[in-house]
PDB file of C-alpha atoms in Angstrom:
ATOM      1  CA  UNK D   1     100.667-164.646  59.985  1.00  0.00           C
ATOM      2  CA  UNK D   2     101.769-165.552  56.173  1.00  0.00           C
ATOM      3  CA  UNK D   3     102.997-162.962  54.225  1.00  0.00           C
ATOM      4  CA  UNK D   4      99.829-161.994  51.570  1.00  0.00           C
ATOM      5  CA  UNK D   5     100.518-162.550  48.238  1.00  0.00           C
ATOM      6  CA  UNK D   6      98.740-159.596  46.302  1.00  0.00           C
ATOM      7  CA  UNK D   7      97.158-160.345  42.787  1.00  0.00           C
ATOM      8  CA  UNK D   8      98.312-156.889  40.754  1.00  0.00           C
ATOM      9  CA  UNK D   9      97.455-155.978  37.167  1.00  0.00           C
ATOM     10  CA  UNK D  10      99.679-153.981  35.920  1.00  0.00           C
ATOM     11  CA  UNK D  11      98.387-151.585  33.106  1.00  0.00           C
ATOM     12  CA  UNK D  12     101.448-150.450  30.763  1.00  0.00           C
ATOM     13  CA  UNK D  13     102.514-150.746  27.598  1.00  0.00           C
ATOM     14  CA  UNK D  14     105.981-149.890  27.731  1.00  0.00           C
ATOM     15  CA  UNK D  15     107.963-153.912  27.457  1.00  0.00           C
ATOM     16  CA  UNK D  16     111.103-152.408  29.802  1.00  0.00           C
ATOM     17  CA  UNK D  17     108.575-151.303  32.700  1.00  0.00           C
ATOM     18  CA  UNK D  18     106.609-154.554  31.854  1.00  0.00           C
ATOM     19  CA  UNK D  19     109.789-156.677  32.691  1.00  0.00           C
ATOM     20  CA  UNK D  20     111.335-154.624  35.236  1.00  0.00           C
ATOM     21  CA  UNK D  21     107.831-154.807  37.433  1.00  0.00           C
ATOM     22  CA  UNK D  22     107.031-158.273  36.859  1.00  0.00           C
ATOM     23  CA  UNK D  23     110.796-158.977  37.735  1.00  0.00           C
ATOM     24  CA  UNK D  24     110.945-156.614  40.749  1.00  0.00           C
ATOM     25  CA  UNK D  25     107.399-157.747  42.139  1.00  0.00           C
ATOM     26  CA  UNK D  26     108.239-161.418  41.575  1.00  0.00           C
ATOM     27  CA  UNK D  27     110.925-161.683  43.718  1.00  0.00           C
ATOM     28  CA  UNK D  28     108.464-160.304  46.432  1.00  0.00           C
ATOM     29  CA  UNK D  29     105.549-162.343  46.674  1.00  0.00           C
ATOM     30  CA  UNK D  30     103.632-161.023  44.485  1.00  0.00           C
ATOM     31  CA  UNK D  31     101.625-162.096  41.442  1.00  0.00           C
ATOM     32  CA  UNK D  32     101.826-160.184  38.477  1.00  0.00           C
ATOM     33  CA  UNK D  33      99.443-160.020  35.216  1.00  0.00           C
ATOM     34  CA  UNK D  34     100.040-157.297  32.750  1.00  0.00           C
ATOM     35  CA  UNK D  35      97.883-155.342  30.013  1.00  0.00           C
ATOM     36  CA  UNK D  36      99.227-153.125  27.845  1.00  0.00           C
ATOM     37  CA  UNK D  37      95.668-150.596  26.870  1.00  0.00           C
ATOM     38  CA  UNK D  38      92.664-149.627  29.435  1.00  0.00           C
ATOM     39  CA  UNK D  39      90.513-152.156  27.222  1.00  0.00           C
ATOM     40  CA  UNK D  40      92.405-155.065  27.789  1.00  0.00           C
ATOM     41  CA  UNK D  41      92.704-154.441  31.791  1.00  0.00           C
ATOM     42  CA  UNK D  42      88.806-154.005  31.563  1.00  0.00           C
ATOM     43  CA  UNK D  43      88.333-157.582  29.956  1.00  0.00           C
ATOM     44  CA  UNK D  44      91.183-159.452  32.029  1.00  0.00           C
ATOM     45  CA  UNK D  45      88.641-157.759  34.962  1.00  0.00           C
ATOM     46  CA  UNK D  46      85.639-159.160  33.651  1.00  0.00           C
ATOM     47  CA  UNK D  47      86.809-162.871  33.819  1.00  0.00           C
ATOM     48  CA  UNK D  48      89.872-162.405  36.937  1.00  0.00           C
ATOM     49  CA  UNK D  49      90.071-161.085  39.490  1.00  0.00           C
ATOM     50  CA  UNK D  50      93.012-158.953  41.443  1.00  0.00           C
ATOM     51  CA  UNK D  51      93.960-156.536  44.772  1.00  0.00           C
ATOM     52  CA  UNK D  52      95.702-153.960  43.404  1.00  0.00           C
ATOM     53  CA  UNK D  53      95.651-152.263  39.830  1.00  0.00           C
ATOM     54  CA  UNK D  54      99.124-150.663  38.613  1.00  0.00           C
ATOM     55  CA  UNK D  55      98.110-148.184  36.140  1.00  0.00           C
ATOM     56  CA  UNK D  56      99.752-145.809  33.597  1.00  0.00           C
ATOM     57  CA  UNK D  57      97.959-142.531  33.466  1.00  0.00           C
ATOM     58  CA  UNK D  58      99.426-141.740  30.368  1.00  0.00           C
ATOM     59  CA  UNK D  59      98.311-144.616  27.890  1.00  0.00           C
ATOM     60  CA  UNK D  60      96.698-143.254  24.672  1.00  0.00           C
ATOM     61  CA  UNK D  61      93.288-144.899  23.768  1.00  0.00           C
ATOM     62  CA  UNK D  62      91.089-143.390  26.267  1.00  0.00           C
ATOM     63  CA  UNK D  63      91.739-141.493  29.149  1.00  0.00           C
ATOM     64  CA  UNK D  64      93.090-141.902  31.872  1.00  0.00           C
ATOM     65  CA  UNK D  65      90.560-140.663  34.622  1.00  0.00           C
ATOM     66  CA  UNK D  66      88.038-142.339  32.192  1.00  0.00           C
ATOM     67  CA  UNK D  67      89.358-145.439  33.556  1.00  0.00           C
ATOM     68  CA  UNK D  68      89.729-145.303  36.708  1.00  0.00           C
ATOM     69  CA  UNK D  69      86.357-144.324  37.326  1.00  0.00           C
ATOM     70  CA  UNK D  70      85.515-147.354  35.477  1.00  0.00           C
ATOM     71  CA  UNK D  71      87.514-149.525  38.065  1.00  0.00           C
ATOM     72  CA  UNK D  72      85.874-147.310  40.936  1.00  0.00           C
ATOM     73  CA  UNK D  73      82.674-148.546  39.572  1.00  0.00           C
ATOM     74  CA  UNK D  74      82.902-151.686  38.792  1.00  0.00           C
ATOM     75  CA  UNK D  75      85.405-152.863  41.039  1.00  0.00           C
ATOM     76  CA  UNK D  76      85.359-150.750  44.058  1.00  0.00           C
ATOM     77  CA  UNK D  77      87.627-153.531  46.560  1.00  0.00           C
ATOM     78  CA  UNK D  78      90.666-153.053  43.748  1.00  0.00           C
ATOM     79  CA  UNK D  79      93.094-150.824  45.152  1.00  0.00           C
ATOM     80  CA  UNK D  80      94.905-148.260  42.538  1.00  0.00           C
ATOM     81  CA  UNK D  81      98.185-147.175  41.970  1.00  0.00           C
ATOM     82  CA  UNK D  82      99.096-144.617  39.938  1.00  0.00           C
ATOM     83  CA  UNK D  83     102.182-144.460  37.600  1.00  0.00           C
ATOM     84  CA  UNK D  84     102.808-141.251  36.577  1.00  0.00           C
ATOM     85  CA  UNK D  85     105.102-138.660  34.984  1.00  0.00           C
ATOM     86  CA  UNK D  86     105.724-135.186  36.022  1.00  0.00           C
ATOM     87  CA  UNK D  87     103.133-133.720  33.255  1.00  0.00           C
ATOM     88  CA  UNK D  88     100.244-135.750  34.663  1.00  0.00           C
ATOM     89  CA  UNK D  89     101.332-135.289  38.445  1.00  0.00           C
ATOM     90  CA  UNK D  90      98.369-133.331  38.679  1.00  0.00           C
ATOM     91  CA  UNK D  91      96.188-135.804  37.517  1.00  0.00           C
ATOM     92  CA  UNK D  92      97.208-138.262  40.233  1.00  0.00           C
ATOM     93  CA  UNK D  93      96.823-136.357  42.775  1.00  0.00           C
ATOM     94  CA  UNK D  94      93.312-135.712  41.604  1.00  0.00           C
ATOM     95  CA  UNK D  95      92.836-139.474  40.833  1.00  0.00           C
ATOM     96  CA  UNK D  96      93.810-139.691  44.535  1.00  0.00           C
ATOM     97  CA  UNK D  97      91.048-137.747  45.810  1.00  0.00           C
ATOM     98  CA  UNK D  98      88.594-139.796  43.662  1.00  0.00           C
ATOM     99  CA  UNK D  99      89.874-143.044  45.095  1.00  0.00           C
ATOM    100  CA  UNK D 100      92.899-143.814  43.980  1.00  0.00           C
ATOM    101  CA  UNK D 101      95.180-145.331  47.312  1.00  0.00           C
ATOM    102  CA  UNK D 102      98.569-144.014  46.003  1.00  0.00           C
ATOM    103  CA  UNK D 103     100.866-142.708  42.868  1.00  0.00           C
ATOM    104  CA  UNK D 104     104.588-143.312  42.012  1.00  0.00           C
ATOM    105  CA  UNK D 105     106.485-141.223  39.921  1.00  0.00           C
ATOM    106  CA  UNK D 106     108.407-141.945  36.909  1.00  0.00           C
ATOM    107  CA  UNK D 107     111.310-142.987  36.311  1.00  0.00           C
ATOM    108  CA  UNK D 108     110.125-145.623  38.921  1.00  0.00           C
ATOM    109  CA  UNK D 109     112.413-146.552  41.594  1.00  0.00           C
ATOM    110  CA  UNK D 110     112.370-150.433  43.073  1.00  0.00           C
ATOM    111  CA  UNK D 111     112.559-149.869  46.167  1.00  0.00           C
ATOM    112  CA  UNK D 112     110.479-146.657  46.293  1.00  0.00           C
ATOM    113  CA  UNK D 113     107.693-149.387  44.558  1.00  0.00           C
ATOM    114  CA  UNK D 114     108.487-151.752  46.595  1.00  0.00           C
ATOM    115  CA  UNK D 115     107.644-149.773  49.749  1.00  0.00           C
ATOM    116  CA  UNK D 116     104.167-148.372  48.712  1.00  0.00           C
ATOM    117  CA  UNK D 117     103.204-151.825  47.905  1.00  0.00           C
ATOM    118  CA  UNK D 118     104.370-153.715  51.173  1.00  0.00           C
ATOM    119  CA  UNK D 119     102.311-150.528  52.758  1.00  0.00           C
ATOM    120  CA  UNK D 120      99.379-151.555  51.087  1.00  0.00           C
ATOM    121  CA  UNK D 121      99.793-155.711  51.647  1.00  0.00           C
ATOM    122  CA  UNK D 122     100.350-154.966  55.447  1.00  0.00           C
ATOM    123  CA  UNK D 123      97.070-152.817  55.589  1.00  0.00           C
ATOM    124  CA  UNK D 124      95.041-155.164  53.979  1.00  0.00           C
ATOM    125  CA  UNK D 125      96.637-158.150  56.133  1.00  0.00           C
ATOM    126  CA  UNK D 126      95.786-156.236  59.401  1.00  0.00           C
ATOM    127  CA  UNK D 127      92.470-155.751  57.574  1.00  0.00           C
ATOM    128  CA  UNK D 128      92.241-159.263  57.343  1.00  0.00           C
ATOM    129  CA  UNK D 129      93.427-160.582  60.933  1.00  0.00           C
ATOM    130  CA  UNK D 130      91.306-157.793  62.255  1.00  0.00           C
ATOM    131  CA  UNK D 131      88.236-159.428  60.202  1.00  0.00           C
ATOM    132  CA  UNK D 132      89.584-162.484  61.550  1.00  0.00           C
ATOM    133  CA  UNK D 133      89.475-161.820  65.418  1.00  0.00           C
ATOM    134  CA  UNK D 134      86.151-160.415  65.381  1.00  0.00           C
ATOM    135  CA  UNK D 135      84.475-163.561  63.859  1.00  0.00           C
ATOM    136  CA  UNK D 136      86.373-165.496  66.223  1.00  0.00           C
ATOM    137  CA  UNK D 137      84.846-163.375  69.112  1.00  0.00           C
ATOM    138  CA  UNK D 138      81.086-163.672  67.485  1.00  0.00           C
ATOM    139  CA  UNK D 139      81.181-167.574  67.318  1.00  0.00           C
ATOM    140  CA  UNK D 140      82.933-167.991  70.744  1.00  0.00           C
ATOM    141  CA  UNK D 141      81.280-166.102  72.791  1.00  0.00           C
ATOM    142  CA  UNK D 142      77.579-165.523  71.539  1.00  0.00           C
ATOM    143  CA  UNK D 143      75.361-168.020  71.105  1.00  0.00           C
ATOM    144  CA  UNK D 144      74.221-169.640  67.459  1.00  0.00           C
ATOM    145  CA  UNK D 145      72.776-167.140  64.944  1.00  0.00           C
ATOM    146  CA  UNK D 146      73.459-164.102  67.156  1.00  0.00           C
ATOM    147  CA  UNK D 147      76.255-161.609  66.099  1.00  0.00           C
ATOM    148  CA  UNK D 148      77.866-158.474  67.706  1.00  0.00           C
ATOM    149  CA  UNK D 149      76.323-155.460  66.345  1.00  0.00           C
ATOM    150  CA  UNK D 150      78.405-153.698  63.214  1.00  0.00           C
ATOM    151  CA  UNK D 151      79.519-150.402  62.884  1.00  0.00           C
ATOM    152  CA  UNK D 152      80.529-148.785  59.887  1.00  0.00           C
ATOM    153  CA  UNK D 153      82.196-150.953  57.338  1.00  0.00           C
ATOM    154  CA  UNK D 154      82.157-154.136  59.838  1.00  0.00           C
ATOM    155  CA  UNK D 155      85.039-153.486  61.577  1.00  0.00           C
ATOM    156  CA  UNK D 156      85.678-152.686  65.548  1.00  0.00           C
ATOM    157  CA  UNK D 157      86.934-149.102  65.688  1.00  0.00           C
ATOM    158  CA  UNK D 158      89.155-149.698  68.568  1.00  0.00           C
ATOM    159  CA  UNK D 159      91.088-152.607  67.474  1.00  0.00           C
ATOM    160  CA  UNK D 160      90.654-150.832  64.191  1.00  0.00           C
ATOM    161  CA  UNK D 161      92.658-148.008  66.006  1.00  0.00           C
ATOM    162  CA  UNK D 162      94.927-150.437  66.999  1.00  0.00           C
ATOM    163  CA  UNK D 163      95.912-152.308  64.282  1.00  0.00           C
ATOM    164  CA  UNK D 164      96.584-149.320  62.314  1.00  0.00           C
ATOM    165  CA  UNK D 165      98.998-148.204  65.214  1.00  0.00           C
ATOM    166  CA  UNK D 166     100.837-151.535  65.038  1.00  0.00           C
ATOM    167  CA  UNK D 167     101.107-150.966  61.246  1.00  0.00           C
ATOM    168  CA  UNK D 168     102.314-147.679  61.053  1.00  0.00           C
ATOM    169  CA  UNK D 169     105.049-148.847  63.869  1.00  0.00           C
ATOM    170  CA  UNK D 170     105.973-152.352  61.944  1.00  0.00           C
ATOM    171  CA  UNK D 171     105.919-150.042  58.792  1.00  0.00           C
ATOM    172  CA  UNK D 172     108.373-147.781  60.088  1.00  0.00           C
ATOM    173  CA  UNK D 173     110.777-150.038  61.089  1.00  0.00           C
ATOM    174  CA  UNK D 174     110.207-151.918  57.752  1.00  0.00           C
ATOM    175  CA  UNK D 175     111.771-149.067  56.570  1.00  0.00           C
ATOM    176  CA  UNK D 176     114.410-147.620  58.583  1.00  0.00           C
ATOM    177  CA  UNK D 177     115.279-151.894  57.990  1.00  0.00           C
ATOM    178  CA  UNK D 178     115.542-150.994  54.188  1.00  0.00           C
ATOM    179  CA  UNK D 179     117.396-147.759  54.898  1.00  0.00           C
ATOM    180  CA  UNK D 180     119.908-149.554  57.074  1.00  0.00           C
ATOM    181  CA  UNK D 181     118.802-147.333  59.934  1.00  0.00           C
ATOM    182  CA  UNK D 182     119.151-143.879  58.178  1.00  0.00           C
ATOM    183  CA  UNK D 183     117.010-142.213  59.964  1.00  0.00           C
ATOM    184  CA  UNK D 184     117.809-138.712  56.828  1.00  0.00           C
ATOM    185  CA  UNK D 185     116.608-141.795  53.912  1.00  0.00           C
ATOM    186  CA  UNK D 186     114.257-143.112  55.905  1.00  0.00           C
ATOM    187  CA  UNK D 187     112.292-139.404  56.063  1.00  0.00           C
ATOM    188  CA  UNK D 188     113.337-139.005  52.353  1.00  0.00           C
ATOM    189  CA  UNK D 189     111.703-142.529  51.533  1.00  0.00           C
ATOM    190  CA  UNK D 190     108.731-141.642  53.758  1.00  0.00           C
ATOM    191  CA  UNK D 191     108.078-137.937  52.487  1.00  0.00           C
ATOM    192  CA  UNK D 192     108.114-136.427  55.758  1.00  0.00           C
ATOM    193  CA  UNK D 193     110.587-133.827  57.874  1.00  0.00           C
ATOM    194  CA  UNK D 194     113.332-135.866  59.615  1.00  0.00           C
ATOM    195  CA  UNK D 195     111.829-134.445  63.054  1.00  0.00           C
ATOM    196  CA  UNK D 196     108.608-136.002  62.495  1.00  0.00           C
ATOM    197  CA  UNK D 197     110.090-139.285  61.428  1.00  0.00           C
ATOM    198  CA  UNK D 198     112.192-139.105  65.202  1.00  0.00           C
ATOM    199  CA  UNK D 199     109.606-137.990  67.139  1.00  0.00           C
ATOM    200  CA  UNK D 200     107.325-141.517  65.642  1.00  0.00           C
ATOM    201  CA  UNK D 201     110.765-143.454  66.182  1.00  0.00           C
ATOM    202  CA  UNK D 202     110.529-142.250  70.034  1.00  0.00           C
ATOM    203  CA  UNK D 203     106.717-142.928  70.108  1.00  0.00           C
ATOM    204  CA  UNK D 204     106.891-146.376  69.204  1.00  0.00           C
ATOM    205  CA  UNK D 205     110.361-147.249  71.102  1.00  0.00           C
ATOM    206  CA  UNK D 206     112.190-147.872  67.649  1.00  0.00           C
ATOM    207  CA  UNK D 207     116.348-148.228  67.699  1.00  0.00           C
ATOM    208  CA  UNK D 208     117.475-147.085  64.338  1.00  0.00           C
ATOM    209  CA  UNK D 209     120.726-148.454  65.455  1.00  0.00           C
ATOM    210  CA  UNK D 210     119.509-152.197  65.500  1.00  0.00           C
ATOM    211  CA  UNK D 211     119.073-152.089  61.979  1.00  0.00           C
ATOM    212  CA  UNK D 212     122.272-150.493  60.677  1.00  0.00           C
ATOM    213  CA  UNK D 213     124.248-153.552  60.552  1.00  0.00           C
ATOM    214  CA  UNK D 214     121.744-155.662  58.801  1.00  0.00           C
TER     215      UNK D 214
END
């Protein structure tokens, strides 16, 4: 499968961060528009369209959280990440339980960037595929104008279930790959205890060691 090229927005009005992102997300496949307030993301909205809105929490002409439920609204398939100092950490993680998929802290890191967005492009690609196979079941195998029956948001739960195992297990070794098999980084990179990063490694049948001399 091609690798998805996300459409992000990125709301900040600071020119180094503008640079660095565009620069850092360019070399990645993705596609990067920028607005510097919350009113000028809102109109680029109204006429374009993107996946994933990179926001400031912190810009000063309205607030924040003002926003956001603005894009929940009005654009409820846009995914949102947060950027965020340490003084508004607490919003974010409220912004989180609104709706918001994830928040990176500032000073941003590359790679720590880098690695929440890949997260979120190979989610919405097994998303995709996963849309993909159960069309391709309906048409093959039912007759014209009939369809399977949907549950929930569309989707089959157990290839649902299974597609998020396969991405949490291509994930992981996405990163231990980026952590040269550093199995410590990897957990550091990941937020979780070292033990519980090893005891996924054995679950899946990862080899840390095939990726430390990549």
């Amino acid at each position: 499968m091609p690798v998805k090229e996300l459409h992000i927005l990125l709301v900040e009005n600071e020119p180094e961060i503008c640079e660095s992102a565009k620069r850092t997300l360019g070399n990645c496949s993705f596609q990067v528009s920028v607005a510097n307030t919350y009113l000028q993301a809102l109109r680029f909205l109204e006429k374009e369209s993107c996946d994933v809105c990179l926001v400031d929490l912190s810009l000063a002409e309205m607030e924040g959280m003002e926003f956001l439920e603005a894009i929940f609204l009005r654009h409820p398939n846009i995914k949102v990440v947060l950027l965020t100092g340490h003084e508004t950490v607490d919003k974010a993680i409220e912004a989180t339980r609104k709706g918001a998929y994830d928040y990176v802290l500032k000073p941003i890191h590359p790679e720590e960037l880098l690695l929440r967005l890949d997260r979120l492009r190979c989610f919405a690609e097994l998303l995709e595929e996963n849309r993909f196979l159960r069309q391709e079941r309906t048409v093959g195998n039912l007759p014209a104008g009939i369809c399977l029956p949907q549950q929930g948001n569309g989707l089959n739960p157990s290839s649902l279930k299974e597609a998020k195992s396969q991405f949490e297990s291509d994930f992981l070794a996405h990163t231990l790959a980026r952590c040269r098999g550093n199995i410590s980084h990897s957990a550091r990179v990941l937020k979780i205890a070292r033990k519980n990063l090893q005891n996924k490694i054995k679950q899946f049948g990862l080899h840390p060691d095939l990726y430390r001399s990549r």
